[in-house]
Coordinates of C-alpha atoms in Angstrom, one line a residue:
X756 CA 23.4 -11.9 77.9
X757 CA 21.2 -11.2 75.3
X758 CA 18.5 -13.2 74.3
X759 CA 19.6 -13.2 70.6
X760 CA 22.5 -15.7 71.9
X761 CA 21.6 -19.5 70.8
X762 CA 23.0 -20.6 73.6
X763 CA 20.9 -17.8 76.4
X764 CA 21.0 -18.8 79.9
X765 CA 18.9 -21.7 81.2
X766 CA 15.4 -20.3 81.5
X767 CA 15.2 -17.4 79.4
X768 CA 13.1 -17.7 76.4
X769 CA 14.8 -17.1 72.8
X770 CA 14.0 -14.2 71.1
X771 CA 10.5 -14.4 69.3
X772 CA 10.6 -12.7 66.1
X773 CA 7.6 -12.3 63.0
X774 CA 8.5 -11.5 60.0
X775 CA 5.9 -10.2 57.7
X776 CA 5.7 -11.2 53.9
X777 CA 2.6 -9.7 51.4
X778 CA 4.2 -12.3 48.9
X779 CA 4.3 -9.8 45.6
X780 CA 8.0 -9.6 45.6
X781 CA 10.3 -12.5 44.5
X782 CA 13.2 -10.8 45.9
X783 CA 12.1 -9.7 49.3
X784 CA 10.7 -13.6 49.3
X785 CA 14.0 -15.3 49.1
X786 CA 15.5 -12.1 51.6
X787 CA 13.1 -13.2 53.9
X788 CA 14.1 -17.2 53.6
X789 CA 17.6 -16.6 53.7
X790 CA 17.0 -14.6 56.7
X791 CA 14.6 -16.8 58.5
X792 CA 17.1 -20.0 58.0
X793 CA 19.9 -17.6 59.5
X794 CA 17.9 -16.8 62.7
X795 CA 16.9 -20.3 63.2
X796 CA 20.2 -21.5 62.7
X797 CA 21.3 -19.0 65.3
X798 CA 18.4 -19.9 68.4
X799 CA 16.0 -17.4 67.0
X800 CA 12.2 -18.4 67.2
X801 CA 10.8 -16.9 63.4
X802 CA 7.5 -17.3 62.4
X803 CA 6.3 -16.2 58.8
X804 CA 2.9 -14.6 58.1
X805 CA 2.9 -15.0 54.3
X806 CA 0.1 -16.0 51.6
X807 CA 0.2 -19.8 51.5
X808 CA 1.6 -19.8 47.9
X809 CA 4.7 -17.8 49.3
X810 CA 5.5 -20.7 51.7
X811 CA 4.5 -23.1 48.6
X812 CA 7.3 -21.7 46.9
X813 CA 10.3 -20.7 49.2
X814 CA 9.7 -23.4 51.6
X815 CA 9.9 -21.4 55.0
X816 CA 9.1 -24.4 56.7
X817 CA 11.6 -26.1 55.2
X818 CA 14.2 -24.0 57.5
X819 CA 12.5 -24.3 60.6
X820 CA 10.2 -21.4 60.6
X821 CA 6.6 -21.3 61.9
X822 CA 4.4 -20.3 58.4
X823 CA 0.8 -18.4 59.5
X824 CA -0.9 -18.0 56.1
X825 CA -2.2 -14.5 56.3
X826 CA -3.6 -13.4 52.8
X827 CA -2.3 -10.2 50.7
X828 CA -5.2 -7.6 51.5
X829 CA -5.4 -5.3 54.3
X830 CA -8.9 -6.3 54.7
X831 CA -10.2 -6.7 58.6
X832 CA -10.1 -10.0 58.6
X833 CA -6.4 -10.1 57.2
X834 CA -5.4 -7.7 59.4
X835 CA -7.2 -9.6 62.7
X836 CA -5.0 -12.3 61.4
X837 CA -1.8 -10.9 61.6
X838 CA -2.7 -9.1 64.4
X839 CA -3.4 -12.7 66.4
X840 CA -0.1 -14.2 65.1
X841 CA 1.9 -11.2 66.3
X842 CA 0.5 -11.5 70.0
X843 CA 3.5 -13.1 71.5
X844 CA 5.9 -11.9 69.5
X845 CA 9.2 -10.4 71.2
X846 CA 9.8 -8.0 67.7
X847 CA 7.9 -8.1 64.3
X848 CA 10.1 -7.5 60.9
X849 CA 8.3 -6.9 57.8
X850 CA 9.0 -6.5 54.5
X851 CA 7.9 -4.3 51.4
X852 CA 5.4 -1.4 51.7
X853 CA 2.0 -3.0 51.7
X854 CA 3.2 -5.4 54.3
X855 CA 4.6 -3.0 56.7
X856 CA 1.3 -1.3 56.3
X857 CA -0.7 -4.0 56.8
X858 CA 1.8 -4.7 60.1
X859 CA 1.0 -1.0 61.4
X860 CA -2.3 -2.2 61.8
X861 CA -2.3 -5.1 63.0
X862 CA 0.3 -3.5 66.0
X863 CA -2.1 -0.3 66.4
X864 CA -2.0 0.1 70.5
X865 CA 0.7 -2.5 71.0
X866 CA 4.6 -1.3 71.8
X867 CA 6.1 -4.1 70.2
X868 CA 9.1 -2.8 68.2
X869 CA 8.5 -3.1 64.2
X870 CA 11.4 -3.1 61.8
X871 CA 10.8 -2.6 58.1
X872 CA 13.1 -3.8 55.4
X873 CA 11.9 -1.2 52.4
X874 CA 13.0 -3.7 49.2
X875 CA 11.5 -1.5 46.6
X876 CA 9.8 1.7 45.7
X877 CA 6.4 1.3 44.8
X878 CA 5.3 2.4 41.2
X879 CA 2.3 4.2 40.3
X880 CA 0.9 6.8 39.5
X881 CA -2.3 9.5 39.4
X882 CA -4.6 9.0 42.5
X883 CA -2.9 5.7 43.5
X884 CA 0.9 7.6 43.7
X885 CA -1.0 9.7 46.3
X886 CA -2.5 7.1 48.3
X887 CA 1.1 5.0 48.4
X888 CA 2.8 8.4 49.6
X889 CA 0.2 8.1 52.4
X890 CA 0.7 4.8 53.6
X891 CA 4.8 5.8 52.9
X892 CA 4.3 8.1 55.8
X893 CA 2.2 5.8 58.0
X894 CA 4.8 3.5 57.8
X895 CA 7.9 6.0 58.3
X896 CA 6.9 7.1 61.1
X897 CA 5.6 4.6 63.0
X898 CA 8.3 1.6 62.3
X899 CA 11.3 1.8 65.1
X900 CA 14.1 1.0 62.4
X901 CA 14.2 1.1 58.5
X902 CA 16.4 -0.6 56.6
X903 CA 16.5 0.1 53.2
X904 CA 18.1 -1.8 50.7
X905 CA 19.2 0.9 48.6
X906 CA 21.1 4.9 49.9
X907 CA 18.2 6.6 47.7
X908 CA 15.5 4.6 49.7
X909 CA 17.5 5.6 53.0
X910 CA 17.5 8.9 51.6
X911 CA 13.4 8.7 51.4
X912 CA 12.4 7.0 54.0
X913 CA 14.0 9.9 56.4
X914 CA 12.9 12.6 54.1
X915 CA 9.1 10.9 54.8
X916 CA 9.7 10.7 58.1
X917 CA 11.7 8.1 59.4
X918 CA 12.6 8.1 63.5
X919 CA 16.0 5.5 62.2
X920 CA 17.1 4.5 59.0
X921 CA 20.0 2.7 58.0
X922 CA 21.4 1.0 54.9
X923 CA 20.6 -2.7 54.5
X924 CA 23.0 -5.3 54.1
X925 CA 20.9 -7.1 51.7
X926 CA 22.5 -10.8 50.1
X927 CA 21.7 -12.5 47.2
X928 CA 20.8 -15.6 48.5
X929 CA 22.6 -18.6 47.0
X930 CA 22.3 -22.1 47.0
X931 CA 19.0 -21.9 48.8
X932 CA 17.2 -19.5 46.2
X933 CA 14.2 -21.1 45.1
X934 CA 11.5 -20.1 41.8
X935 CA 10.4 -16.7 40.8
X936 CA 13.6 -14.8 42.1
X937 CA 13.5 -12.8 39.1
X938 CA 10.2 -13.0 37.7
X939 CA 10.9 -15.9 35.5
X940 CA 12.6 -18.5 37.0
X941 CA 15.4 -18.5 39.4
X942 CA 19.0 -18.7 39.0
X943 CA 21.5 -20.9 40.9
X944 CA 24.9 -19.6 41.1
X945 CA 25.9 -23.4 41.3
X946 CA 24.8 -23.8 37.9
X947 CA 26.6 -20.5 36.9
X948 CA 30.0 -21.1 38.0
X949 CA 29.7 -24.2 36.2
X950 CA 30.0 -21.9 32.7
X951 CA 32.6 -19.9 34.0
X952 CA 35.6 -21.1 32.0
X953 CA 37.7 -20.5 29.0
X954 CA 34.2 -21.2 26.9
X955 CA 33.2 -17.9 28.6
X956 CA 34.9 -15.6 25.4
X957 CA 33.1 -18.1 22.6
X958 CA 29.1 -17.9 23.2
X959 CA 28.6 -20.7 20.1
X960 CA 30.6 -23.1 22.3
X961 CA 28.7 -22.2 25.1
X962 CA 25.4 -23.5 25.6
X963 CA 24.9 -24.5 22.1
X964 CA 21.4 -26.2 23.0
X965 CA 19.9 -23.1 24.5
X966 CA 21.5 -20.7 22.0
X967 CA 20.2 -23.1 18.7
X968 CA 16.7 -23.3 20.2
X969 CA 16.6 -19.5 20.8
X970 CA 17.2 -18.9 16.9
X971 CA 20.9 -17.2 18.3
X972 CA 23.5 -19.6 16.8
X973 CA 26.3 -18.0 14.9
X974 CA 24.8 -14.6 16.5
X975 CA 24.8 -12.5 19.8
X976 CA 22.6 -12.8 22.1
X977 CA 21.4 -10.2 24.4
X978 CA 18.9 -10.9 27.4
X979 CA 16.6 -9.4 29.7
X980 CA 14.6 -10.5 32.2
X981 CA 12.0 -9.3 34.3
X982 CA 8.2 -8.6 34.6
X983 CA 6.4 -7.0 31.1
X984 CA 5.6 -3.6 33.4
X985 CA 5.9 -0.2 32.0
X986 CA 8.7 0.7 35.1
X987 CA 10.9 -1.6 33.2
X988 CA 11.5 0.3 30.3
X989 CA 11.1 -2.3 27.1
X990 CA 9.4 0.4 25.3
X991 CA 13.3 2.1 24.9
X992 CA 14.3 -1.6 25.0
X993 CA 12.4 -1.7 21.9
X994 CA 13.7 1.5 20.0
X995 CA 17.0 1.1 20.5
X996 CA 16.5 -2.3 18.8
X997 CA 15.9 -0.7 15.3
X998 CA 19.3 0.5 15.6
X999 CA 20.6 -3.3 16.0
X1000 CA 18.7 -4.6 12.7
X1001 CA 21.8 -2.7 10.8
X1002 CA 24.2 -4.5 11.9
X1003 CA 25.6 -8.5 10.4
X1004 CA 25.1 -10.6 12.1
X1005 CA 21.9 -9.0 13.7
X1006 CA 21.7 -9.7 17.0
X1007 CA 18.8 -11.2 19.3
X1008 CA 17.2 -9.2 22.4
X1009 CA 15.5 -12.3 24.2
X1010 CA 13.2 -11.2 27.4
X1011 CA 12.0 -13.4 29.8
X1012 CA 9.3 -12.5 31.8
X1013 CA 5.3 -11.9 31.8
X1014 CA 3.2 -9.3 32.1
X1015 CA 0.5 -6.5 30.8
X1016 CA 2.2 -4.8 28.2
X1017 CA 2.7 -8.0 26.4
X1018 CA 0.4 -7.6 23.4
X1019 CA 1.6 -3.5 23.2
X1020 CA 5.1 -5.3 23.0
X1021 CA 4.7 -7.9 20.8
X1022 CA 2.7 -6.0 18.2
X1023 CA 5.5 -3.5 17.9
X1024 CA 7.8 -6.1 17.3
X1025 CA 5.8 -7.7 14.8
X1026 CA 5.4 -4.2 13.0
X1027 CA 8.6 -3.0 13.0
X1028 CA 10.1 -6.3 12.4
X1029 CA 12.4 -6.1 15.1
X1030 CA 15.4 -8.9 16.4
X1031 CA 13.4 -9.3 20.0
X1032 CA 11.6 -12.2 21.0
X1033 CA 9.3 -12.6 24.4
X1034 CA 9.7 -15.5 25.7
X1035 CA 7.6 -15.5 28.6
X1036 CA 7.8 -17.1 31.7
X1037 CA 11.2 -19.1 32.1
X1038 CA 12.2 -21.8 34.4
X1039 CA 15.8 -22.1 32.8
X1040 CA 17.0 -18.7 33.4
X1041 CA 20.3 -19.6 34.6
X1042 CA 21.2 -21.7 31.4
X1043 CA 19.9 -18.4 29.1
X1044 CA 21.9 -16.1 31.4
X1045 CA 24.7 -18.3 31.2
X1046 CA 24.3 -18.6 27.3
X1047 CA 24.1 -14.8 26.9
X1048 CA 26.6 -12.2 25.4
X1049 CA 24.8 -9.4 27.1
X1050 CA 22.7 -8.8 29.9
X1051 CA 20.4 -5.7 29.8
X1052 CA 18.3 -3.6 32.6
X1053 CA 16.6 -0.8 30.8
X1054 CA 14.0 0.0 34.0
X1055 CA 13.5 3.6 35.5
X1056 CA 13.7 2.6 38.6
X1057 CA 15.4 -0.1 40.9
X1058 CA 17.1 -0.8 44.3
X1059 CA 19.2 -4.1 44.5
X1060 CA 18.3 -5.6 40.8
X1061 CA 18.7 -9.4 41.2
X1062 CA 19.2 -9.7 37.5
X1063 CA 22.2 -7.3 37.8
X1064 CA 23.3 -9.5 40.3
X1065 CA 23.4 -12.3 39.0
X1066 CA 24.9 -11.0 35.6
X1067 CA 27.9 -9.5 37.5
X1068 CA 28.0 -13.1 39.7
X1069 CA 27.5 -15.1 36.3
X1070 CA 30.5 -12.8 34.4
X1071 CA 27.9 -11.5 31.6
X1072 CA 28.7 -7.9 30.9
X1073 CA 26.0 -6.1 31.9
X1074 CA 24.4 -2.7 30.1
X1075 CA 22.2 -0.9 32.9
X1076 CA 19.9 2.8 33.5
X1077 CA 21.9 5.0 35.3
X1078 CA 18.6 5.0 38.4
X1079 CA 17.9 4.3 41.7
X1080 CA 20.5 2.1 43.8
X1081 CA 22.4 0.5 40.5
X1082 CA 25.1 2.8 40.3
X1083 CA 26.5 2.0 44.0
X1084 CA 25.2 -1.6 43.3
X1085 CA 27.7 -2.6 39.8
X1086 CA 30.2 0.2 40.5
X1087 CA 32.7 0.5 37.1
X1088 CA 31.4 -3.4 36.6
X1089 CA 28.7 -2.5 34.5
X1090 CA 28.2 -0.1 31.5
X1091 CA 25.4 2.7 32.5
X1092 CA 23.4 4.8 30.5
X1093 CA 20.8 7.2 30.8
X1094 CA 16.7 5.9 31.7
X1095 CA 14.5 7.0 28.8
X1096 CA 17.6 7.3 25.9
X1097 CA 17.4 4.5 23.5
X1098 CA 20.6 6.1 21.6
X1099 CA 22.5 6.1 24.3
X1100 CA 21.6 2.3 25.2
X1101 CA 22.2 1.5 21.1
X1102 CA 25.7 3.0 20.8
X1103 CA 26.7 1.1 24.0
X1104 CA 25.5 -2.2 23.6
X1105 CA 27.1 -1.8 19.4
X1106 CA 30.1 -0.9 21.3
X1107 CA 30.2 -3.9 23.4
X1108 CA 29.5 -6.3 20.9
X1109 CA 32.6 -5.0 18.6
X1110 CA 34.9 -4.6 21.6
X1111 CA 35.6 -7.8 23.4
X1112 CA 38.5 -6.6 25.4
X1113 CA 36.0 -3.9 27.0
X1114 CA 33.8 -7.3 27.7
X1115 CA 36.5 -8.7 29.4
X1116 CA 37.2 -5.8 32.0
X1117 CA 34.1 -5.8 33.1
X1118 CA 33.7 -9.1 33.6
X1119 CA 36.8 -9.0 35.8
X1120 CA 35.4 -6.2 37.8
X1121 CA 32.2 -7.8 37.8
X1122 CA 33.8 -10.7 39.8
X1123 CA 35.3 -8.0 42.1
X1124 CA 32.0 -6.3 42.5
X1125 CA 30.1 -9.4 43.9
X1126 CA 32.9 -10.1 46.0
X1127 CA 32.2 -6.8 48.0
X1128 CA 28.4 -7.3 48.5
X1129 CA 27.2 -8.6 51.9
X1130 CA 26.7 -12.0 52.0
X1131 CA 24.3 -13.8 54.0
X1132 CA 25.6 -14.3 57.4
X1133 CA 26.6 -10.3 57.7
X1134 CA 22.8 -9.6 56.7
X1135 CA 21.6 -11.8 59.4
X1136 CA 24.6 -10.4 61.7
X1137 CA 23.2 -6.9 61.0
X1138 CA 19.8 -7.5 61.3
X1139 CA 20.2 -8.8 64.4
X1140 CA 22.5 -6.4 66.1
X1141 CA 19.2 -4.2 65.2
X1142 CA 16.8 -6.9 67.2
X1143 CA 19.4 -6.4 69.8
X1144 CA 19.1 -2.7 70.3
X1145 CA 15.0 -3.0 70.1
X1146 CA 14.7 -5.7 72.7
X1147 CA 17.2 -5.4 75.3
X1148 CA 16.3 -3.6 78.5
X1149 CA 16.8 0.1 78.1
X1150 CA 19.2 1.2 82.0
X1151 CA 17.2 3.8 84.1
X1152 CA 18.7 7.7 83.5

């Protein structure tokens, strides 16, 4: 019987499994909750090596995980850490590039079997691009299975070297999700379902409060959300924007998030007079999402974008870059345009806003959309069919 069973013969030890956090990524954070709570639940021993502020916030404890605060640096110390919490450990999981690295280390002479669940693609550039392409490789060809959450990071991981890599059946977590998820606060889909009605099709009836103190009553509202990084694209964000002053009523671009590019940002708005507002860091995303006409992504780059998750889960049309896992995320749910073309992203979301029918469909699909994604018992089913290959005795040829 395997030992992955919850209910193993008498005397055999469950299966002891690490799983490896650096604590940057909201997303791979909640992943790894949801996960750990679906192991537990199923008579797997998990222990978490996160920073402490990464149990702080999801709670791992909460779930029945071990937490083993092991700090975000690959520094000897860090890595002696790791390496001392791993000892025992049956197989180790981690999560996100600079963790896995940090986890190649810390295994360096051991065989225990590493998995790594690659959430996003790192972005730099210069000298820095070079070095991340190095540890890339370190980490593709020394991890025994890589899932990746998206088919282009599939697509890289084997082109960098991978020995097994295989599409991740990545959930959004639900009810559990806790703060951060996307950068500025989280969302519950509780909350959202609760503004899923016939109010839907009239924004001024929905969330009044939120609309009124967002300046946005009697006009649309559009919203993004995530970190104020130059990967995310608000620079187009922000000249397709002129294009929106034109039209009565004007409508508002609201983004919610933080980040270096904020006085860049906020100075262009302020000389160009443009209909955008930062907002910064946001606790209430869910009631702004919910209150929104729109939803936009604009970045160059992502694999499973929580915010165009939870737009398709929350029924707000979405308008999205045509990059990186998105397209086989949204399907037709979602209206795509090219990264980089702030035309192409004007004429679409004008479009939108004058075609309500063309908000309905893909709403509709939206709904259909989310229904199709894994959810979380088939990502902990897959994940541990994997810790079943790794651990189970191999028969002699």
């Amino acid at each position: 019987m395997s030992p992955l069973s919850s209910n193993a013969p008498r005397g055999q030890s469950p299966l002891r499994t690490v799983q490896v956090l650096g604590g940057g990524n909201a997303g791979s954070s909640a992943h790894v909750r949801s996960l750990a709570e679906g192991l537990v639940a199923r008579g797997v021993r998990v222990t978490v090596c996160a920073p402490v502020e990464a149990d702080h916030a999801y709670d791992f404890l909460g779930v029945g995980a071990e937490h083993v605060h092991v700090p975000r640096s690959s520094d000897p110390v860090s890595v002696a850490a790791l390496r001392t919490a791993c000892a025992n450990a049956d197989l180790v999981h981690a999560h996100g590039l600079h963790a896995s690295f940090r986890t190649v280390l810390a295994l360096s002479g051991r065989t225990t079997p590493l998995v790594v669940t690659w959430h996003n693609r790192a972005h730099a550039q210069g000298p820095r691009a070079h070095l991340l392409r190095l540890l890339e490789r370190r980490v593709m060809r020394t991890a025994s299975v890589v899932l990746g959450t998206s088919p282009d990071l599939v697509d890289r991981a084997r082109r960098t070297g991978a020995r097994d890599a295989r599409l991740a059946a990545v959930s959004l977590p639900g009810r559990h999700r806790t703060g951060g998820l996307l950068g500025a606060g989280a969302l519950d889909l509780d909350t959202l379902d609760a503004f899923d009605g016939p109010d839907r099709d009239d924004p001024d009836r929905l969330r009044p409060k939120t609309r009124a103190e967002l300046g946005a009553t009697g006009r649309p509202l559009l919203i993004a959300v995530g970190s104020l990084d130059r990967h995310r694209g608000y620079d187009v964000l922000l000249d397709a924007a002129r294009a929106w002053r034109d039209l009565d009523p004007v409508p508002l671009v609201i983004v919610a998030g933080e980040g270096p590019l904020r006085p860049v940002l906020q100075r262009r708005i302020e000389d160009e007079e443009l209909p955008v507002r930062l907002i910064g860091h946001r606790e209430d995303v869910p009631e702004l999402l919910a209150a929104a006409d729109l939803a936009l992504l604009t970045s160059s780059w992502e694999s499973r974008s929580v915010l165009a998750q939870e737009a398709l889960h929350a029924r707000v049309p979405l308008v999205a870059t045509r990059v990186g896992g998105i397209p086989d995320l949204v399907g037709d749910a979602a209206e795509l345009v090219p990264y980089g073309d702030p035309e192409a992203l004007a004429d679409t979301v004008v479009r939108l806003l004058a075609d309500p029918e063309r908000c309905a469909v893909l709403r509709e699909r939206g709904t259909r959309q989310a229904a199709t994604w894994p959810t979380e018992d088939e990502t902990v089913a897959q994940v541990l069919s994997v810790y079943d290959e790794l651990t189970q005795p191999r028969p002699l040829a």
